[in-house]
CSV table of N, CA and C in Angstrom, one decimal:
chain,number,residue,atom,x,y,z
A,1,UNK,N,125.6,-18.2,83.0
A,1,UNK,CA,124.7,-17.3,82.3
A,1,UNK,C,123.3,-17.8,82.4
A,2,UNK,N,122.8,-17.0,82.6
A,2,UNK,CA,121.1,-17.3,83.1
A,2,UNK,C,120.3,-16.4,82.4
A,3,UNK,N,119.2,-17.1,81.9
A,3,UNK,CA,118.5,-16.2,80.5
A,3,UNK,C,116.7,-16.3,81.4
A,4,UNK,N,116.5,-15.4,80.6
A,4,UNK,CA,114.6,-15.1,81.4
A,4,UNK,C,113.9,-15.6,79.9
A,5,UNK,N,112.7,-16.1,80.3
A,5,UNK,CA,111.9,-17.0,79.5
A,5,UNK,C,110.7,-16.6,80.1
A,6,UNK,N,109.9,-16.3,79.1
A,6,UNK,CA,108.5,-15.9,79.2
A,6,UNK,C,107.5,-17.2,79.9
A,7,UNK,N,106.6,-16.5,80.3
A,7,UNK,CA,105.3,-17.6,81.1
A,7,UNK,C,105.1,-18.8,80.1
A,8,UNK,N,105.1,-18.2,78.6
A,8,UNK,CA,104.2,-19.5,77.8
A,8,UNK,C,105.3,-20.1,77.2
A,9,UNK,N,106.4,-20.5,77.8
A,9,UNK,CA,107.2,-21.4,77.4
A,9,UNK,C,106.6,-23.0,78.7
A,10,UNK,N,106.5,-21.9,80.2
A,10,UNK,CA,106.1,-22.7,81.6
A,10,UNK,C,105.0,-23.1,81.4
A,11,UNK,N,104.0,-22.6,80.5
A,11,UNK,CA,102.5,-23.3,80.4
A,11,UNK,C,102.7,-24.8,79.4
A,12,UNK,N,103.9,-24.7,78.6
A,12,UNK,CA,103.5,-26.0,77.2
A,12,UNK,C,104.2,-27.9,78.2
A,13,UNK,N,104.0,-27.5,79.7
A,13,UNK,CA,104.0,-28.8,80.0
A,13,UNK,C,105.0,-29.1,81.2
A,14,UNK,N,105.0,-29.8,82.0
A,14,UNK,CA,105.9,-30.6,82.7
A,14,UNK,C,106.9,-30.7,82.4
A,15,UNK,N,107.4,-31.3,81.4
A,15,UNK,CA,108.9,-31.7,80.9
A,15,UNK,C,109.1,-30.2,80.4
A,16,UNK,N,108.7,-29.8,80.1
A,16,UNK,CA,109.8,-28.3,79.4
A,16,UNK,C,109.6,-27.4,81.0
A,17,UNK,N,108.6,-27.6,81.5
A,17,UNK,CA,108.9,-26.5,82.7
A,17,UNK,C,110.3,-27.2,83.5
A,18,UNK,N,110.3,-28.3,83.4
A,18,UNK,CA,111.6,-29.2,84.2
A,18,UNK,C,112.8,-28.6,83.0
A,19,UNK,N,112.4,-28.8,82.4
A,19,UNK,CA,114.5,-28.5,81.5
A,19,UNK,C,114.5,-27.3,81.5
A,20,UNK,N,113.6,-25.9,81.9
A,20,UNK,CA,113.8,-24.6,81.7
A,20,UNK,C,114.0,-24.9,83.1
A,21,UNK,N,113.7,-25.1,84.2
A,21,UNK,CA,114.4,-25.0,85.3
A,21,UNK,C,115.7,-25.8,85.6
A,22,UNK,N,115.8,-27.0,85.0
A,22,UNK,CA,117.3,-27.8,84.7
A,22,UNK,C,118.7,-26.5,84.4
A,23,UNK,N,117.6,-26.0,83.0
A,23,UNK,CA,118.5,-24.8,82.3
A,23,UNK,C,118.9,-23.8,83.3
A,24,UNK,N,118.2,-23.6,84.6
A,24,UNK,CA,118.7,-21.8,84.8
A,24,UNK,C,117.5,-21.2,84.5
A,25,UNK,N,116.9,-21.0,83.8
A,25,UNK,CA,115.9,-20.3,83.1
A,25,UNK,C,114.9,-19.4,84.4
A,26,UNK,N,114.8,-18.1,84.3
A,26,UNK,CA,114.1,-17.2,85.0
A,26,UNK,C,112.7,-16.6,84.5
A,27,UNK,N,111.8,-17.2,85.7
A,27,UNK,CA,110.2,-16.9,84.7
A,27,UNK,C,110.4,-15.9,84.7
A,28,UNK,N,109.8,-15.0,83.6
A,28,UNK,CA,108.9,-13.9,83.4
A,28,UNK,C,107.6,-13.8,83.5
A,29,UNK,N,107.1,-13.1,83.9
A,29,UNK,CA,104.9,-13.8,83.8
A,29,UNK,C,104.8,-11.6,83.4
A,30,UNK,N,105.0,-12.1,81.8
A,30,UNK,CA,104.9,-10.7,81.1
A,30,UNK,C,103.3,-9.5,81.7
A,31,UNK,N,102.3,-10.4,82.0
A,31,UNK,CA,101.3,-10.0,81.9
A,31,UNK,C,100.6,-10.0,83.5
A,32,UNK,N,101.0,-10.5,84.5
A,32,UNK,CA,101.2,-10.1,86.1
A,32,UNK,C,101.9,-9.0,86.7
A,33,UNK,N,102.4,-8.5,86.1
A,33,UNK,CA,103.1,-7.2,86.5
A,33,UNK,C,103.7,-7.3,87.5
A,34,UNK,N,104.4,-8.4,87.4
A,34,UNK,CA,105.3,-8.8,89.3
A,34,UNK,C,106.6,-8.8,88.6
A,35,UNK,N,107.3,-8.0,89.3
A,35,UNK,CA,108.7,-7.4,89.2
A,35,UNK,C,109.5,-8.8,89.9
A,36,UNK,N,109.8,-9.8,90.7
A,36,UNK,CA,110.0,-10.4,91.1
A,36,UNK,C,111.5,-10.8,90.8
A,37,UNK,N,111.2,-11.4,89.4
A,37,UNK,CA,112.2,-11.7,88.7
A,37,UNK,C,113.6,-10.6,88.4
A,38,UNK,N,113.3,-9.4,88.5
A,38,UNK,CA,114.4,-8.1,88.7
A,38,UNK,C,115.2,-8.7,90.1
A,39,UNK,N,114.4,-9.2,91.1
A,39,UNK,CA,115.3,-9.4,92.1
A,39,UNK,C,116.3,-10.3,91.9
A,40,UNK,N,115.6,-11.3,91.7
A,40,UNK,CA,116.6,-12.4,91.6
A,40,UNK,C,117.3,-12.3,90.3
A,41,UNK,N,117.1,-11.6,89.1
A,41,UNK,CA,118.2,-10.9,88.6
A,41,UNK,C,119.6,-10.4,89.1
A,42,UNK,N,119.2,-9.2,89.8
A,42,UNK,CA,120.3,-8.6,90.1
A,42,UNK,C,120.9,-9.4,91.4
A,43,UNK,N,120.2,-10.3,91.9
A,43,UNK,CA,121.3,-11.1,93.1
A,43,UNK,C,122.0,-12.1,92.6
A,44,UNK,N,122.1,-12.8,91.1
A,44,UNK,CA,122.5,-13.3,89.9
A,44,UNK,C,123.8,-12.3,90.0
A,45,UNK,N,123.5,-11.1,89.5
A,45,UNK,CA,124.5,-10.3,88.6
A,45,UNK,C,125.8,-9.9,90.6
A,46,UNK,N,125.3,-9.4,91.1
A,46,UNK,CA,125.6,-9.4,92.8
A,46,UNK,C,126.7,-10.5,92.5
A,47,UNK,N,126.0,-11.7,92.8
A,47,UNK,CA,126.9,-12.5,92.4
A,47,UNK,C,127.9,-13.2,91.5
A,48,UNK,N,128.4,-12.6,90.5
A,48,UNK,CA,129.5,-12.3,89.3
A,48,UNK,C,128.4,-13.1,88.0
A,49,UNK,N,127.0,-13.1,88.4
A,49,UNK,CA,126.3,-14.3,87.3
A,49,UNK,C,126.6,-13.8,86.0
A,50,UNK,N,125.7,-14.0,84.8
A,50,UNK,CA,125.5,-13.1,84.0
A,50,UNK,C,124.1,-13.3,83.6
A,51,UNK,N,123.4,-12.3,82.8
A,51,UNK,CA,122.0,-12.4,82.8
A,51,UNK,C,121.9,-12.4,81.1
A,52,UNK,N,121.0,-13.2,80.5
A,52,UNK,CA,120.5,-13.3,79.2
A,52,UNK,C,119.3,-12.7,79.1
A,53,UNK,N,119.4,-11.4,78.2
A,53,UNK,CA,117.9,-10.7,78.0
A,53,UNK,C,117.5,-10.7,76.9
A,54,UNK,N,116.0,-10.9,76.4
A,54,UNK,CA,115.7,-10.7,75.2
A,54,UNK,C,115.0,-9.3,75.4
A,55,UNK,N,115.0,-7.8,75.0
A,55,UNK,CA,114.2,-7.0,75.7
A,55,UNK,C,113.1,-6.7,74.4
A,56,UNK,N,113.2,-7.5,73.8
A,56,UNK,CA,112.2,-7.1,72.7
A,56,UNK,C,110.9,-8.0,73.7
A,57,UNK,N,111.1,-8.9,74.1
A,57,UNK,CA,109.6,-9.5,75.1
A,57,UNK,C,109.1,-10.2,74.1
A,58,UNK,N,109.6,-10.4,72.9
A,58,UNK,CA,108.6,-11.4,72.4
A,58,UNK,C,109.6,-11.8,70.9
A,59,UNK,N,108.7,-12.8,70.0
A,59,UNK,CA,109.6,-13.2,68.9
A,59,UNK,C,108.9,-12.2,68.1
A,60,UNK,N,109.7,-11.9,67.1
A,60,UNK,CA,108.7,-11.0,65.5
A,60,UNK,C,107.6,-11.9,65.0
A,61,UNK,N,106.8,-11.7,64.2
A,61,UNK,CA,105.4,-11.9,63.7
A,61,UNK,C,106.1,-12.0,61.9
A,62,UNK,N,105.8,-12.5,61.5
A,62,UNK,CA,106.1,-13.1,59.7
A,62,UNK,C,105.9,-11.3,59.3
A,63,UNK,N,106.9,-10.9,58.6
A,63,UNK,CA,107.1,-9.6,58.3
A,63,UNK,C,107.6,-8.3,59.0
A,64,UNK,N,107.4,-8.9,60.2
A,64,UNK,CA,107.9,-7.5,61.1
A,64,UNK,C,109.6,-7.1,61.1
A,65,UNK,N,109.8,-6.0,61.2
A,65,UNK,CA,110.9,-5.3,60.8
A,65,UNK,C,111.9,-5.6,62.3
A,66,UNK,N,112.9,-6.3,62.5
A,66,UNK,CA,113.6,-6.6,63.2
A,66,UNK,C,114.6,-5.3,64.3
A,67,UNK,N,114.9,-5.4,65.0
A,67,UNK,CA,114.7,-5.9,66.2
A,67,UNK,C,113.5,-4.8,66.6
A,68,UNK,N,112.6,-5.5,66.9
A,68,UNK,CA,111.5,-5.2,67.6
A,68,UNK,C,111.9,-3.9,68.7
A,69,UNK,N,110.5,-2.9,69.2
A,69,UNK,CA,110.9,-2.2,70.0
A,69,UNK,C,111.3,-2.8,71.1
A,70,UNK,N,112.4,-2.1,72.1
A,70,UNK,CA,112.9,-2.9,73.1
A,70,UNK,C,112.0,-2.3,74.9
A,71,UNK,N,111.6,-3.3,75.8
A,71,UNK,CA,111.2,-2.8,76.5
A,71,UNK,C,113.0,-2.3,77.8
A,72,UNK,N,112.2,-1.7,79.1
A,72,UNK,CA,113.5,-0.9,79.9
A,72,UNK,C,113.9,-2.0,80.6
A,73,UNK,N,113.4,-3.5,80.7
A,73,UNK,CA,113.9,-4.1,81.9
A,73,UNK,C,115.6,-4.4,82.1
A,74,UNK,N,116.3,-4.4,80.8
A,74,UNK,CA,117.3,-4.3,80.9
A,74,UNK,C,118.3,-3.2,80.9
A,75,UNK,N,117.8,-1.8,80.7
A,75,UNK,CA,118.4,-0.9,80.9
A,75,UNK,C,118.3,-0.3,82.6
A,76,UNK,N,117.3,-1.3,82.8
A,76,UNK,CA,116.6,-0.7,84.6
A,76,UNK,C,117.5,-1.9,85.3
A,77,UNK,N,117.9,-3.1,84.9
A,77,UNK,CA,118.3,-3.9,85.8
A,77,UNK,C,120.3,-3.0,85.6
A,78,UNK,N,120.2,-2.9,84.1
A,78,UNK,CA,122.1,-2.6,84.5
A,78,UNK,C,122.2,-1.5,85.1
A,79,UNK,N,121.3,-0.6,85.2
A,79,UNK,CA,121.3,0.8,86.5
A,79,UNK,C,121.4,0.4,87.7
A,80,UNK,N,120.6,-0.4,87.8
A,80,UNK,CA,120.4,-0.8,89.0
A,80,UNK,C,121.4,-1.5,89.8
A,81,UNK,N,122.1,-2.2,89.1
A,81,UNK,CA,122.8,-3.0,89.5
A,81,UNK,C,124.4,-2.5,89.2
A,82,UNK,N,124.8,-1.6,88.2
A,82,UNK,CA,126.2,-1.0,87.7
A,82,UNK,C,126.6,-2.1,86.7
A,83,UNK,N,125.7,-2.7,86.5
A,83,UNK,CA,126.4,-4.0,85.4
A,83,UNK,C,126.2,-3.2,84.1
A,84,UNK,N,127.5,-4.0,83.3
A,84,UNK,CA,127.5,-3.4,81.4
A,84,UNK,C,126.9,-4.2,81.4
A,85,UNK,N,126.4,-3.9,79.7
A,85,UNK,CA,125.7,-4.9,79.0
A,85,UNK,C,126.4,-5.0,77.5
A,86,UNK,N,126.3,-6.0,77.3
A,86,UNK,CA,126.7,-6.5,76.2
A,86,UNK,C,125.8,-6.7,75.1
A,87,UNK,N,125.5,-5.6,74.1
A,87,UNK,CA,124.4,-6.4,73.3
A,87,UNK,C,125.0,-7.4,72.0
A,88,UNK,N,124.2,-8.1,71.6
A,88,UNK,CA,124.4,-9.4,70.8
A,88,UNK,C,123.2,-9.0,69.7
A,89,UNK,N,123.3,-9.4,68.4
A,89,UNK,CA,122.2,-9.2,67.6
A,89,UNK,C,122.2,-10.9,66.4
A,90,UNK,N,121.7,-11.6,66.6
A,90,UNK,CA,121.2,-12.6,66.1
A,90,UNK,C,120.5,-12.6,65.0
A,91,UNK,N,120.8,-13.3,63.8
A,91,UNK,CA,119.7,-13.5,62.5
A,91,UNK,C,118.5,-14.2,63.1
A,92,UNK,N,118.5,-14.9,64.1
A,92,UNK,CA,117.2,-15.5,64.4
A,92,UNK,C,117.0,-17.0,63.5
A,93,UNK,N,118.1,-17.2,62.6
A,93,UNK,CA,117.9,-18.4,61.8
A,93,UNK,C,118.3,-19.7,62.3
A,94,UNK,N,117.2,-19.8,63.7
A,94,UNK,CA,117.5,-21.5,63.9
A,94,UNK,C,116.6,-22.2,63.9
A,95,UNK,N,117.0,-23.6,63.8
A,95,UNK,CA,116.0,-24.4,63.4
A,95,UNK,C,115.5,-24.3,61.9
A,96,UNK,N,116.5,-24.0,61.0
A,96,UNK,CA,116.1,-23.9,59.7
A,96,UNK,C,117.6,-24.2,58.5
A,97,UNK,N,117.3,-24.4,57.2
A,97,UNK,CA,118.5,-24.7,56.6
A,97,UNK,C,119.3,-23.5,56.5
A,98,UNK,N,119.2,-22.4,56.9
A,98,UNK,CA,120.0,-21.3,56.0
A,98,UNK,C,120.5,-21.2,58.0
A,99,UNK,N,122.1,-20.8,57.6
A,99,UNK,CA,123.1,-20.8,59.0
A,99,UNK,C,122.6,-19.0,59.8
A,100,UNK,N,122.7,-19.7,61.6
A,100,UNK,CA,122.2,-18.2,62.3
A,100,UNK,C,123.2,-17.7,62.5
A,101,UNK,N,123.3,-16.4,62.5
A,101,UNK,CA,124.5,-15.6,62.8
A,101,UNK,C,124.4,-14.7,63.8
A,102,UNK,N,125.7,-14.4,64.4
A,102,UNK,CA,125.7,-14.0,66.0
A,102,UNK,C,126.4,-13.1,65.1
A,103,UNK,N,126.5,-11.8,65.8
A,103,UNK,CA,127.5,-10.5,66.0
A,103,UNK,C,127.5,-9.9,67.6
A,104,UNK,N,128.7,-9.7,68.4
A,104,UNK,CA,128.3,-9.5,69.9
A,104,UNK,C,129.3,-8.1,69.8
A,105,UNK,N,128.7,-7.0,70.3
A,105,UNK,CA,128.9,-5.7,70.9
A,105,UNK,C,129.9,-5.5,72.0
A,106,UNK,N,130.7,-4.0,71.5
A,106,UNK,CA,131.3,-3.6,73.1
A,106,UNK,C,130.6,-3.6,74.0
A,107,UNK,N,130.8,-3.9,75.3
A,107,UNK,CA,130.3,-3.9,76.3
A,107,UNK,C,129.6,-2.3,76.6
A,108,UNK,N,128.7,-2.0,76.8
A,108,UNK,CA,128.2,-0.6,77.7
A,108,UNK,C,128.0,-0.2,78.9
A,109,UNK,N,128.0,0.7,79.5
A,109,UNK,CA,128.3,1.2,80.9
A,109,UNK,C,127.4,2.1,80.8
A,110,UNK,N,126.0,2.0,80.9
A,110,UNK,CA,124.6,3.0,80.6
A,110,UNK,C,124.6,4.0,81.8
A,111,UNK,N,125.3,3.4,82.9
A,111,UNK,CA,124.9,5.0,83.7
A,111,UNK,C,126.3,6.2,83.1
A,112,UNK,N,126.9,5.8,82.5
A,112,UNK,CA,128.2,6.8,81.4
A,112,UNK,C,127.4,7.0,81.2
A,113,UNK,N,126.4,6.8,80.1
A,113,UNK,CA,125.9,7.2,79.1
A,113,UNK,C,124.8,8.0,79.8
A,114,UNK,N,124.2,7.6,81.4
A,114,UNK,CA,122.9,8.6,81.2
A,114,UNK,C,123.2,9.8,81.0
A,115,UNK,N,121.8,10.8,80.8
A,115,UNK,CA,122.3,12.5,80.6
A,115,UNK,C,121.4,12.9,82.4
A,116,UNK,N,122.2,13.5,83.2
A,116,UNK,CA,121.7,13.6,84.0
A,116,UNK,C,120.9,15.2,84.4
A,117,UNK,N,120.6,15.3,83.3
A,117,UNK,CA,119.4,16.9,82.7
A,117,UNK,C,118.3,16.3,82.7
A,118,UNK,N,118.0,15.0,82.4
A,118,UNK,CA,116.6,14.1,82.3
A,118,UNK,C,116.4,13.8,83.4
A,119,UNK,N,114.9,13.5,83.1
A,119,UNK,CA,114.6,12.8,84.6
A,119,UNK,C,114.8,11.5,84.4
A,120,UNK,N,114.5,10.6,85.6
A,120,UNK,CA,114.8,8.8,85.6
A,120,UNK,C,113.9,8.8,84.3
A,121,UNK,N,112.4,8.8,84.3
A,121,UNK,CA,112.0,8.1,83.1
A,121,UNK,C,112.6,8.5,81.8
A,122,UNK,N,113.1,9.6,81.5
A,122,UNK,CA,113.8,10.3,80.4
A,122,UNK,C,114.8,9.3,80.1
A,123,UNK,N,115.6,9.1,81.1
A,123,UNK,CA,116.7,8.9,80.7
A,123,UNK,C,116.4,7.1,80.3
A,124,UNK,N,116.0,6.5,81.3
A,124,UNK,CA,115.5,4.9,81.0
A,124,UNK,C,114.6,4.9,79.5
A,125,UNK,N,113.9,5.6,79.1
A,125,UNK,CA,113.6,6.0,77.3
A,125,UNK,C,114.6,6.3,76.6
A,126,UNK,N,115.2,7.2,76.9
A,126,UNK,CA,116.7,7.4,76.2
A,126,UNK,C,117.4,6.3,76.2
A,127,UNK,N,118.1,5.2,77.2
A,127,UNK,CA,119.0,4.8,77.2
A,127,UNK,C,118.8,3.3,76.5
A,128,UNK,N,117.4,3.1,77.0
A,128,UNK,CA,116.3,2.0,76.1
A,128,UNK,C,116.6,1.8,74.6
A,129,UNK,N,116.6,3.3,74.0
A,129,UNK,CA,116.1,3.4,72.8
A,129,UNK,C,118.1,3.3,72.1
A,130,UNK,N,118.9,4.3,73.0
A,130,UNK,CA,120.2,4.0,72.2
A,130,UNK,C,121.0,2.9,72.7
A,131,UNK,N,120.6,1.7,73.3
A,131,UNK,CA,120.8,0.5,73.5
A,131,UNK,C,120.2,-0.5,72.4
A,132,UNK,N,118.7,-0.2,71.7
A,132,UNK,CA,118.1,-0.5,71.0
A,132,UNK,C,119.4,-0.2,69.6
A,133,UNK,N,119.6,1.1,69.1
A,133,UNK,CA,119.9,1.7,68.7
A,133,UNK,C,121.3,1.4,68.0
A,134,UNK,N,121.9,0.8,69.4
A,134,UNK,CA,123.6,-0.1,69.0
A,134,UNK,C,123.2,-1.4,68.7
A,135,UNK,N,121.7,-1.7,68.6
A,135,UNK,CA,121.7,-3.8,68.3
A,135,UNK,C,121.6,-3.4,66.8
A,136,UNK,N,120.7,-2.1,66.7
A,136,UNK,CA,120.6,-2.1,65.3
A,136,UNK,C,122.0,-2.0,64.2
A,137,UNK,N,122.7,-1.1,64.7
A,137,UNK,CA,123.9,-1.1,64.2
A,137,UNK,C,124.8,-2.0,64.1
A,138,UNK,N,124.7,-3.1,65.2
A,138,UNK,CA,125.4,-4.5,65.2
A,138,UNK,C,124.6,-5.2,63.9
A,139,UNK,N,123.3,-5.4,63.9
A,139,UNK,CA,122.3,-5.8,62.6
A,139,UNK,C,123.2,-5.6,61.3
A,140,UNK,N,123.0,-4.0,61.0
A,140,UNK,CA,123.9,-3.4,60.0
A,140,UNK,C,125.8,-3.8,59.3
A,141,UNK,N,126.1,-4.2,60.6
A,141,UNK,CA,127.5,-4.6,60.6
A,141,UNK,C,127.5,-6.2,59.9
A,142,UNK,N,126.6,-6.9,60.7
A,142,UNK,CA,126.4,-8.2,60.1
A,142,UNK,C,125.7,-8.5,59.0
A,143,UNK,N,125.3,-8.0,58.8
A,143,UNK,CA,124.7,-7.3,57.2
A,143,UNK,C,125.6,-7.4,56.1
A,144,UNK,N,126.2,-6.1,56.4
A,144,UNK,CA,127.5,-5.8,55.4
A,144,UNK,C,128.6,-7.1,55.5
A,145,UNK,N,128.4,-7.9,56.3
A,145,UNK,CA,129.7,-8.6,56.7
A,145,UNK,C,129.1,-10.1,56.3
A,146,UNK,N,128.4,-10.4,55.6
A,146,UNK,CA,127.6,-11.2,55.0
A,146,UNK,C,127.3,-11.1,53.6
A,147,UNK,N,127.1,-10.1,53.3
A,147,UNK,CA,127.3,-9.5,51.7
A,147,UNK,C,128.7,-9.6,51.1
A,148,UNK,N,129.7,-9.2,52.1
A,148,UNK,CA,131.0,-9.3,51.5
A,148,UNK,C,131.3,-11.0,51.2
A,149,UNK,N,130.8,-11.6,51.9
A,149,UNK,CA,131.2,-12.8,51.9
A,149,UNK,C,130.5,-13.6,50.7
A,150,UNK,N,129.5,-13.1,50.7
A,150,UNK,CA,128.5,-13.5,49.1
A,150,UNK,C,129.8,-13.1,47.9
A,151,UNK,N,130.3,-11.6,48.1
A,151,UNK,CA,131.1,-11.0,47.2
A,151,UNK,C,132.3,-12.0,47.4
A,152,UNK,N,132.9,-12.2,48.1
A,152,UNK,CA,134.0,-13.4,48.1
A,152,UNK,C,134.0,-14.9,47.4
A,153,UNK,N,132.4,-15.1,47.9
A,153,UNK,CA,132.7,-16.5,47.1
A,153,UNK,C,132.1,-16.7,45.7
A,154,UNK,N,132.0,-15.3,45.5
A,154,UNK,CA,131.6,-15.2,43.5
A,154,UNK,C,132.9,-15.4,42.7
């Protein structure tokens, strides 16, 4: 599994640009507009890899309402490539005292899902948004499934 990591992880130094390359890790350079990284994505996925996406492109800001809007690179790379995606929805609680929690999704098969009445952009907004759409509902699930457990150990 090979995860994409933003430029300003590559700018905080030598040793971290060596363990994100140690890691696997695939630049992103958010703000060069070089698609580059799509390639060697999908010759990852070509190759049985698996790819780690955050499509939100960034972390939330102290108050912002979770998960962030999601950009298309991952709805454009599993087109492209026929790969499902699996979404995963994370509390985001690490590095701190209170435990993070994972919940991970059926797998999707987005070209099923395109509507082929739309055009490409249509549909990559659409499929963006109800890919978005299923993290949230994983959110919701781990939600409820964290409340019961408060209710359990009362």
């Amino acid at each position: 599994l090979r995860a994409l990591a933003a430029e300003v992880l590559y700018e905080k130094g030598g040793l971290m640009r060596l363990l994100l390359n140690c890691f696997g890790m695939i630049r992103v350079d958010r703000d060069a507009k070089d698609f580059s990284f799509m390639d060697r994505c999908a010759r990852i996925l070509d190759q049985g890899g698996g790819i780690e996406i955050y499509p939100e492109s960034r972390l939330p800001k102290p108050g912002e309402e979770r998960p962030l809007p999601f950009k298309p690179s991952a709805v454009y790379l599993a087109l492209e490539t026929d790969t499902p995606v699996i979404p995963v929805y994370s509390t985001g609680k690490l590095f701190c005292k209170e435990r993070n929690r994972v919940i991970i999704g059926t797998p999707l098969n987005l070209r099923e899902l395109a509507d082929e009445s739309l055009t490409p952009a249509q549909n990559m907004e659409n499929l963006t948004e109800q890919l978005r759409g299923t993290v949230i509902e994983l959110k919701q699930q781990l939600e409820a499934r964290v409340e019961e457990e408060k209710k359990d150990r009362k």
